[in-house]
Amino acid sequence: MTTTGQVLCDLRAATLAATGTPYGLIEDAAIAMQDGRIAWVGKRADLPESYGGFAQVPLGGRLVTPGLIDCHTHIVHGGNRAAEFEMRLNGASYEEVARAGGGIVSTVTATRDAGEDRLLSDALARVDRLIGEGVTTLEIKSGYGLDVETELRMLRVARAVAGNRPVRVRTSFLGAHATPPEFKGRDDAYIDEVAIPALRAAHAAELVDAVDGFCEGIAFSPAQIARVFDAARDLGLPVKLHAEQLSNLGGARLAARRGALSADHLEYLDADGVAAMAEAGTVAVILPGAFYTLRETRMPPVDALREHGVPMALATDCNPGSSPLTSLLLAMNMGCTLFRLTPEEALRGVTVHAARALGLAECGTIAPRQRAELAVWDVDHAAELSYRIGFNPLHARIFGAMP
Ligand code: DI6
Ligand code: FE
């Protein structure tokens, strides 16, 4: 059944599509929406007469962008790590905290102890902060269960987020995030006896959209990650990887060779890794919240990524340890100020390139046939979205239709 749609007008559209203008900007624009999709976008004066019967929604000259996309979060987790935050401020390093049995493992305990309802209500409180900033799609990882039952519970909660809020969720299975205490010193056994069986069970329950891993000295080796990626390939699932965050193990190269959607963090990425990602079309997901929280000094090679045409996305990495961040606007500001992204790169990083990092073709730009997922902002210039710190200029969020 075809329903009558809406025409948004009296607006400026930062389409992020190839219009030949910065931000894909169209002044004096109109956007026609029907059945949850964008039917038409262009100059208001060029609006075809066939949309004359649509409800007109004037937006007072405001800027409209695609709905924002947070393409890397661990937003479902139990408890918090304020105590470890304090420990680090008393001198302990992130690796020391992890090796002392804290870090990820303490969140694993809290997540195993939390029921599904508690995990969901805690996650929704954080998701609501993102939605309040115009986020219409987010990715959610497992990886704090590290046993079959709790990994599946995290993914069910991630799916339930989309059942409880008007937002699209893509899930990533991250069983290869850390070795749980009961497998201490037996990383290979954990991968073979828990992580891969959990992946198969979660896939059978239709809970998995992609497969992730943590390739790092304090986590898993490229050879161990490769086994998880083999299992993903057998299930027909796309892969992505936390790579080169604290050291260079060649994770980005491995991910690129496996045709990964994205390689994420990348502070220690080398020229080889950049070239491999460029060749494979793997998106670089830059996570300034973790860089900031860990007080990293080594920056991801943004200039090299740019020169090689590697698409760069930006995300919160919302997690209780290294990035307790629930503001994608602040991630954009940090991407610009800490990593010297341009404001246009930052906006592309949370729209069109973030969509690509999730393998989504129908959101991330304002163009015909794209989903009608938009953010309306009280700003004069798109750069304001990255420029301000702790200021949220969202006027309205559109998820399918203007409310
Ligand atoms: N990289 C990170 O920064 C987080 N996970 C990962 O793979 C840290 C997760 C945590 O400390 O809880
Ligand atoms: Fe992460």
XYZ file of C-alpha atoms and ligand atoms in Angstrom:
416
model
C 0.000 0.000 0.000
C 1.308 3.439 -0.894
C 0.819 6.060 1.792
C 0.962 9.790 1.256
C 4.374 11.086 2.125
C 5.918 14.233 3.490
C 7.974 16.962 1.856
C 10.558 18.583 4.109
C 11.196 22.116 2.847
C 12.788 25.413 3.836
C 16.033 23.603 4.653
C 19.642 23.185 3.637
C 20.587 19.585 2.910
C 24.080 18.277 3.679
C 23.503 15.175 1.573
C 27.062 13.770 1.768
C 26.326 12.500 -1.730
C 28.336 13.392 -4.822
C 26.869 16.798 -5.668
C 30.215 18.494 -6.299
C 29.785 20.824 -3.295
C 31.355 20.526 0.168
C 29.228 18.193 2.338
C 27.126 17.545 -0.786
C 25.306 20.696 0.308
C 22.117 21.778 -1.452
C 20.821 25.235 -0.479
C 17.048 25.959 -0.581
C 16.427 22.218 -0.704
C 13.429 19.960 -0.367
C 13.353 16.285 0.593
C 10.352 14.127 -0.300
C 9.824 11.043 1.870
C 7.429 8.171 1.278
C 7.017 4.739 2.860
C 10.093 5.250 5.022
C 12.347 6.081 2.079
C 13.648 9.239 0.489
C 11.755 9.647 -2.763
C 13.400 12.826 -4.016
C 15.969 15.445 -2.947
C 17.026 18.608 -4.726
C 16.394 22.325 -5.014
C 12.936 23.232 -3.703
C 12.248 25.043 -6.959
C 12.802 21.794 -8.886
C 10.421 19.662 -6.782
C 8.300 17.624 -9.238
C 4.585 18.392 -9.203
C 3.791 14.788 -8.339
C 4.794 15.558 -4.730
C 2.268 18.422 -4.554
C -0.179 16.336 -2.506
C 2.385 15.481 0.169
C 2.238 17.131 3.599
C 4.657 20.057 3.654
C 6.973 20.302 6.681
C 8.910 23.597 6.702
C 12.122 23.447 8.747
C 12.930 27.138 9.178
C 16.084 27.072 7.071
C 17.720 24.429 9.282
C 20.505 22.082 8.204
C 19.507 18.471 7.501
C 22.065 15.647 7.454
C 21.720 11.898 7.189
C 20.932 10.344 10.570
C 24.215 9.719 12.380
C 25.699 6.210 12.533
C 27.831 4.961 15.440
C 29.607 2.033 13.790
C 31.633 0.708 16.781
C 30.131 0.324 20.259
C 30.236 -2.062 23.207
C 27.167 -0.305 24.595
C 25.693 -3.521 26.089
C 27.734 -4.364 29.196
C 27.340 -4.870 32.929
C 28.554 -2.401 35.535
C 31.161 0.281 35.034
C 34.865 0.749 35.698
C 35.059 4.037 37.541
C 37.229 2.307 40.155
C 39.795 1.356 37.496
C 39.643 4.853 36.098
C 40.732 5.942 39.530
C 43.423 3.212 39.626
C 44.909 4.483 36.364
C 44.915 7.994 37.742
C 46.944 6.614 40.609
C 49.572 5.431 38.157
C 48.618 1.999 36.731
C 48.732 1.572 32.940
C 45.875 0.036 30.928
C 47.982 -3.082 30.270
C 48.874 -3.388 33.944
C 45.211 -3.159 34.876
C 44.423 -5.870 32.309
C 47.252 -8.185 33.373
C 46.267 -7.797 37.027
C 42.962 -9.451 36.156
C 41.064 -6.187 35.951
C 40.187 -4.470 32.729
C 37.950 -6.376 30.393
C 37.667 -9.316 32.812
C 36.009 -7.237 35.537
C 33.321 -6.202 33.054
C 32.946 -9.871 32.059
C 32.101 -10.723 35.676
C 29.593 -7.859 35.905
C 28.026 -8.823 32.572
C 27.695 -12.504 33.507
C 26.034 -11.455 36.779
C 23.564 -9.080 35.145
C 20.217 -10.393 33.948
C 18.894 -9.644 30.507
C 16.517 -6.937 31.791
C 19.269 -5.117 33.647
C 21.639 -5.285 30.674
C 18.899 -3.870 28.467
C 17.858 -1.033 30.753
C 21.492 0.000 31.322
C 22.170 -0.100 27.572
C 19.021 1.871 26.728
C 20.088 4.690 29.050
C 23.260 5.031 26.975
C 21.556 4.465 23.626
C 19.139 7.274 24.489
C 22.091 9.680 24.692
C 23.094 8.713 21.160
C 19.521 8.953 19.858
C 19.333 12.403 21.438
C 22.213 13.413 19.174
C 20.542 12.259 15.976
C 21.900 8.706 15.817
C 19.633 6.439 13.742
C 21.913 3.372 13.385
C 24.407 1.861 15.795
C 26.558 -1.210 15.942
C 26.657 -3.260 19.154
C 29.268 -5.919 19.953
C 29.214 -8.885 22.279
C 32.526 -9.736 23.941
C 31.916 -9.293 27.665
C 30.319 -12.702 28.121
C 33.151 -14.958 26.948
C 30.993 -18.018 27.538
C 28.375 -19.323 25.140
C 25.401 -18.390 27.267
C 26.434 -14.808 28.074
C 27.671 -14.016 24.555
C 24.219 -14.987 23.259
C 22.534 -13.004 26.031
C 24.460 -9.857 25.056
C 23.441 -10.272 21.430
C 19.778 -10.843 22.350
C 19.926 -7.621 24.367
C 21.493 -5.834 21.379
C 18.593 -6.993 19.190
C 16.151 -5.926 21.934
C 17.572 -2.380 21.801
C 16.099 -2.066 18.307
C 12.825 -3.547 19.561
C 12.586 -0.888 22.257
C 13.735 2.214 20.418
C 13.316 3.600 16.872
C 16.885 2.854 15.843
C 18.632 0.316 13.583
C 21.112 -2.024 15.303
C 23.805 -4.127 13.636
C 25.369 -6.750 15.872
C 28.960 -7.959 15.885
C 30.074 -11.167 17.578
C 33.233 -10.390 19.582
C 33.902 -13.663 21.390
C 37.603 -13.176 20.624
C 37.805 -10.084 22.840
C 39.696 -11.542 25.819
C 40.414 -14.893 27.420
C 38.149 -15.431 30.453
C 39.739 -16.381 33.814
C 38.675 -20.047 33.533
C 40.818 -20.354 30.356
C 43.780 -18.319 31.611
C 46.921 -19.352 29.731
C 44.864 -21.477 27.318
C 43.932 -18.922 24.676
C 43.833 -21.477 21.865
C 41.497 -23.736 23.801
C 39.226 -20.755 24.507
C 39.044 -19.911 20.794
C 38.290 -23.490 19.758
C 36.082 -24.595 22.652
C 34.132 -21.415 23.397
C 34.520 -18.556 20.920
C 33.897 -20.515 17.724
C 31.070 -22.687 19.136
C 29.450 -19.526 20.576
C 29.686 -17.888 17.154
C 27.980 -20.862 15.522
C 25.230 -20.909 18.158
C 24.668 -17.150 17.906
C 24.541 -17.363 14.128
C 22.022 -20.209 14.296
C 19.870 -17.974 16.511
C 20.155 -15.190 13.888
C 21.878 -12.894 16.368
C 25.018 -12.069 14.354
C 25.489 -9.570 11.521
C 29.321 -9.523 11.523
C 32.305 -11.042 13.327
C 34.914 -8.973 15.180
C 38.061 -9.749 17.164
C 40.719 -8.044 19.290
C 44.148 -8.617 17.747
C 46.626 -7.444 20.357
C 49.410 -8.588 22.694
C 46.937 -8.553 25.616
C 44.302 -10.349 23.529
C 44.657 -12.652 20.475
C 47.334 -13.279 17.850
C 46.726 -12.977 14.098
C 46.778 -16.803 13.872
C 44.049 -17.098 16.503
C 41.968 -14.356 14.865
C 42.404 -16.110 11.515
C 40.695 -19.202 12.944
C 37.724 -17.101 14.041
C 37.638 -15.488 10.592
C 37.649 -18.962 9.000
C 34.569 -19.833 11.039
C 32.938 -16.536 9.977
C 33.634 -17.308 6.330
C 32.077 -20.757 6.685
C 28.924 -19.074 8.026
C 28.959 -16.424 5.277
C 29.456 -13.585 7.777
C 31.517 -10.432 7.118
C 34.475 -9.682 9.392
C 36.068 -6.646 11.018
C 38.896 -6.281 13.528
C 40.229 -4.251 16.457
C 43.741 -3.844 15.083
C 46.926 -1.943 15.845
C 45.455 -0.210 18.903
C 48.338 -0.692 21.364
C 50.966 -2.327 19.140
C 51.431 -3.526 15.553
C 50.750 -7.223 15.024
C 49.708 -6.852 11.392
C 46.023 -7.184 12.253
C 44.866 -4.610 9.691
C 46.680 -6.501 6.925
C 45.052 -9.758 8.001
C 41.633 -8.071 8.101
C 42.118 -6.470 4.678
C 43.199 -9.775 3.141
C 39.992 -11.310 4.452
C 37.984 -8.510 2.794
C 37.038 -7.011 6.158
C 34.381 -4.307 6.333
C 36.621 -2.318 8.674
C 39.770 -2.298 10.768
C 39.353 -0.234 13.915
C 41.588 1.896 16.223
C 44.794 1.759 14.068
C 47.098 4.003 16.126
C 50.028 1.682 15.302
C 49.051 1.035 11.670
C 52.078 1.064 9.316
C 52.417 1.853 5.601
C 51.955 -1.796 4.700
C 48.664 -1.936 6.558
C 47.444 1.289 4.948
C 48.208 -0.087 1.486
C 46.453 -3.390 2.244
C 43.354 -1.563 3.480
C 43.313 0.713 0.431
C 43.530 -2.262 -1.893
C 40.744 -4.163 -0.120
C 38.454 -1.145 0.374
C 38.451 -1.762 4.129
C 37.147 1.216 6.125
C 39.426 2.701 8.812
C 37.346 3.243 11.951
C 39.025 5.899 14.070
C 38.181 5.887 17.788
C 39.396 9.072 19.469
C 37.529 8.329 22.714
C 39.866 5.405 23.468
C 42.946 7.396 22.402
C 41.862 10.177 24.736
C 40.940 7.956 27.693
C 44.168 5.928 27.497
C 46.169 9.120 26.929
C 47.752 7.524 23.883
C 50.327 9.657 22.143
C 50.696 7.735 18.913
C 48.115 8.919 16.396
C 46.489 6.841 13.669
C 48.158 7.658 10.315
C 45.372 9.936 9.099
C 47.470 11.605 6.392
C 48.483 8.257 4.881
C 44.925 6.931 5.053
C 43.709 10.092 3.316
C 46.432 9.915 0.639
C 45.570 6.290 -0.116
C 41.853 7.036 -0.293
C 40.976 4.760 2.618
C 37.495 5.813 3.832
C 37.669 6.938 7.453
C 34.774 6.451 9.869
C 34.516 7.793 13.413
C 32.757 6.084 16.307
C 32.388 6.292 20.082
C 33.773 2.798 20.930
C 31.357 3.200 23.885
C 32.749 0.735 26.447
C 33.270 0.817 30.203
C 37.081 0.550 30.094
C 38.831 2.527 27.411
C 36.058 4.755 26.094
C 33.115 5.512 28.380
C 31.784 7.872 25.718
C 28.149 8.245 24.708
C 28.489 11.315 22.484
C 29.127 10.859 18.781
C 29.290 14.645 18.409
C 32.170 14.690 20.890
C 33.859 11.876 18.931
C 33.612 14.140 15.866
C 35.157 17.041 17.759
C 37.960 14.788 19.052
C 38.547 13.402 15.554
C 39.135 16.931 14.321
C 41.083 18.350 17.251
C 43.167 15.285 18.174
C 43.610 13.672 14.734
C 43.250 16.679 12.423
C 40.301 15.346 10.455
C 38.424 18.110 8.684
C 34.846 18.746 9.856
C 33.639 17.381 6.535
C 35.682 14.192 7.041
C 34.224 13.927 10.553
C 30.661 14.180 9.236
C 31.390 11.670 6.472
C 32.904 9.490 9.191
C 29.610 9.256 11.093
C 27.376 8.966 8.025
C 28.422 7.610 4.640
C 31.680 5.954 5.726
C 30.133 4.560 8.909
C 27.372 2.989 6.810
C 30.018 1.366 4.631
C 31.841 0.087 7.725
C 28.617 -1.733 8.620
C 28.028 -3.002 5.089
C 24.868 -0.903 4.830
C 24.024 0.537 1.417
C 20.684 2.163 2.215
C 21.633 4.774 4.778
C 24.389 7.323 5.301
C 23.518 9.804 2.554
C 20.481 11.816 1.549
C 19.592 10.377 -1.843
C 16.628 8.725 -3.545
C 15.840 5.190 -2.272
C 17.873 5.709 0.901
C 15.985 5.180 4.141
C 14.317 8.317 5.473
C 16.693 8.568 8.435
C 17.715 12.159 8.957
C 18.876 14.640 11.570
C 17.716 18.261 11.626
C 20.118 20.690 13.282
C 19.960 24.195 14.688
C 23.248 25.210 13.072
C 24.249 27.633 10.339
C 27.228 25.640 9.084
C 27.873 21.893 9.064
C 31.291 22.489 10.683
C 29.474 23.512 13.874
C 28.663 19.842 14.479
C 32.370 19.151 15.021
C 33.365 22.534 16.396
C 31.367 22.743 19.588
C 32.251 20.788 22.734
C 29.410 19.494 24.878
C 26.685 21.290 22.919
C 23.893 19.402 21.221
C 22.146 21.351 18.462
C 19.746 18.574 17.413
C 16.322 19.966 16.498
C 14.640 16.750 15.341
C 15.471 13.197 14.370
C 13.621 11.439 11.581
C 13.368 7.650 11.550
C 11.062 6.719 8.690
C 8.935 9.866 8.876
C 8.869 13.246 10.624
C 7.208 12.676 14.005
N 39.624 -2.359 22.537
C 39.250 -1.464 23.436
O 39.637 -0.339 23.520
C 38.208 -2.049 24.255
N 38.102 -3.348 23.702
C 38.924 -3.476 22.721
O 38.974 -4.496 22.059
C 38.521 -2.087 25.678
C 37.480 -2.862 26.380
C 37.582 -2.786 27.863
O 38.594 -2.354 28.423
O 36.580 -3.172 28.494
Fe 36.144 -1.517 20.643
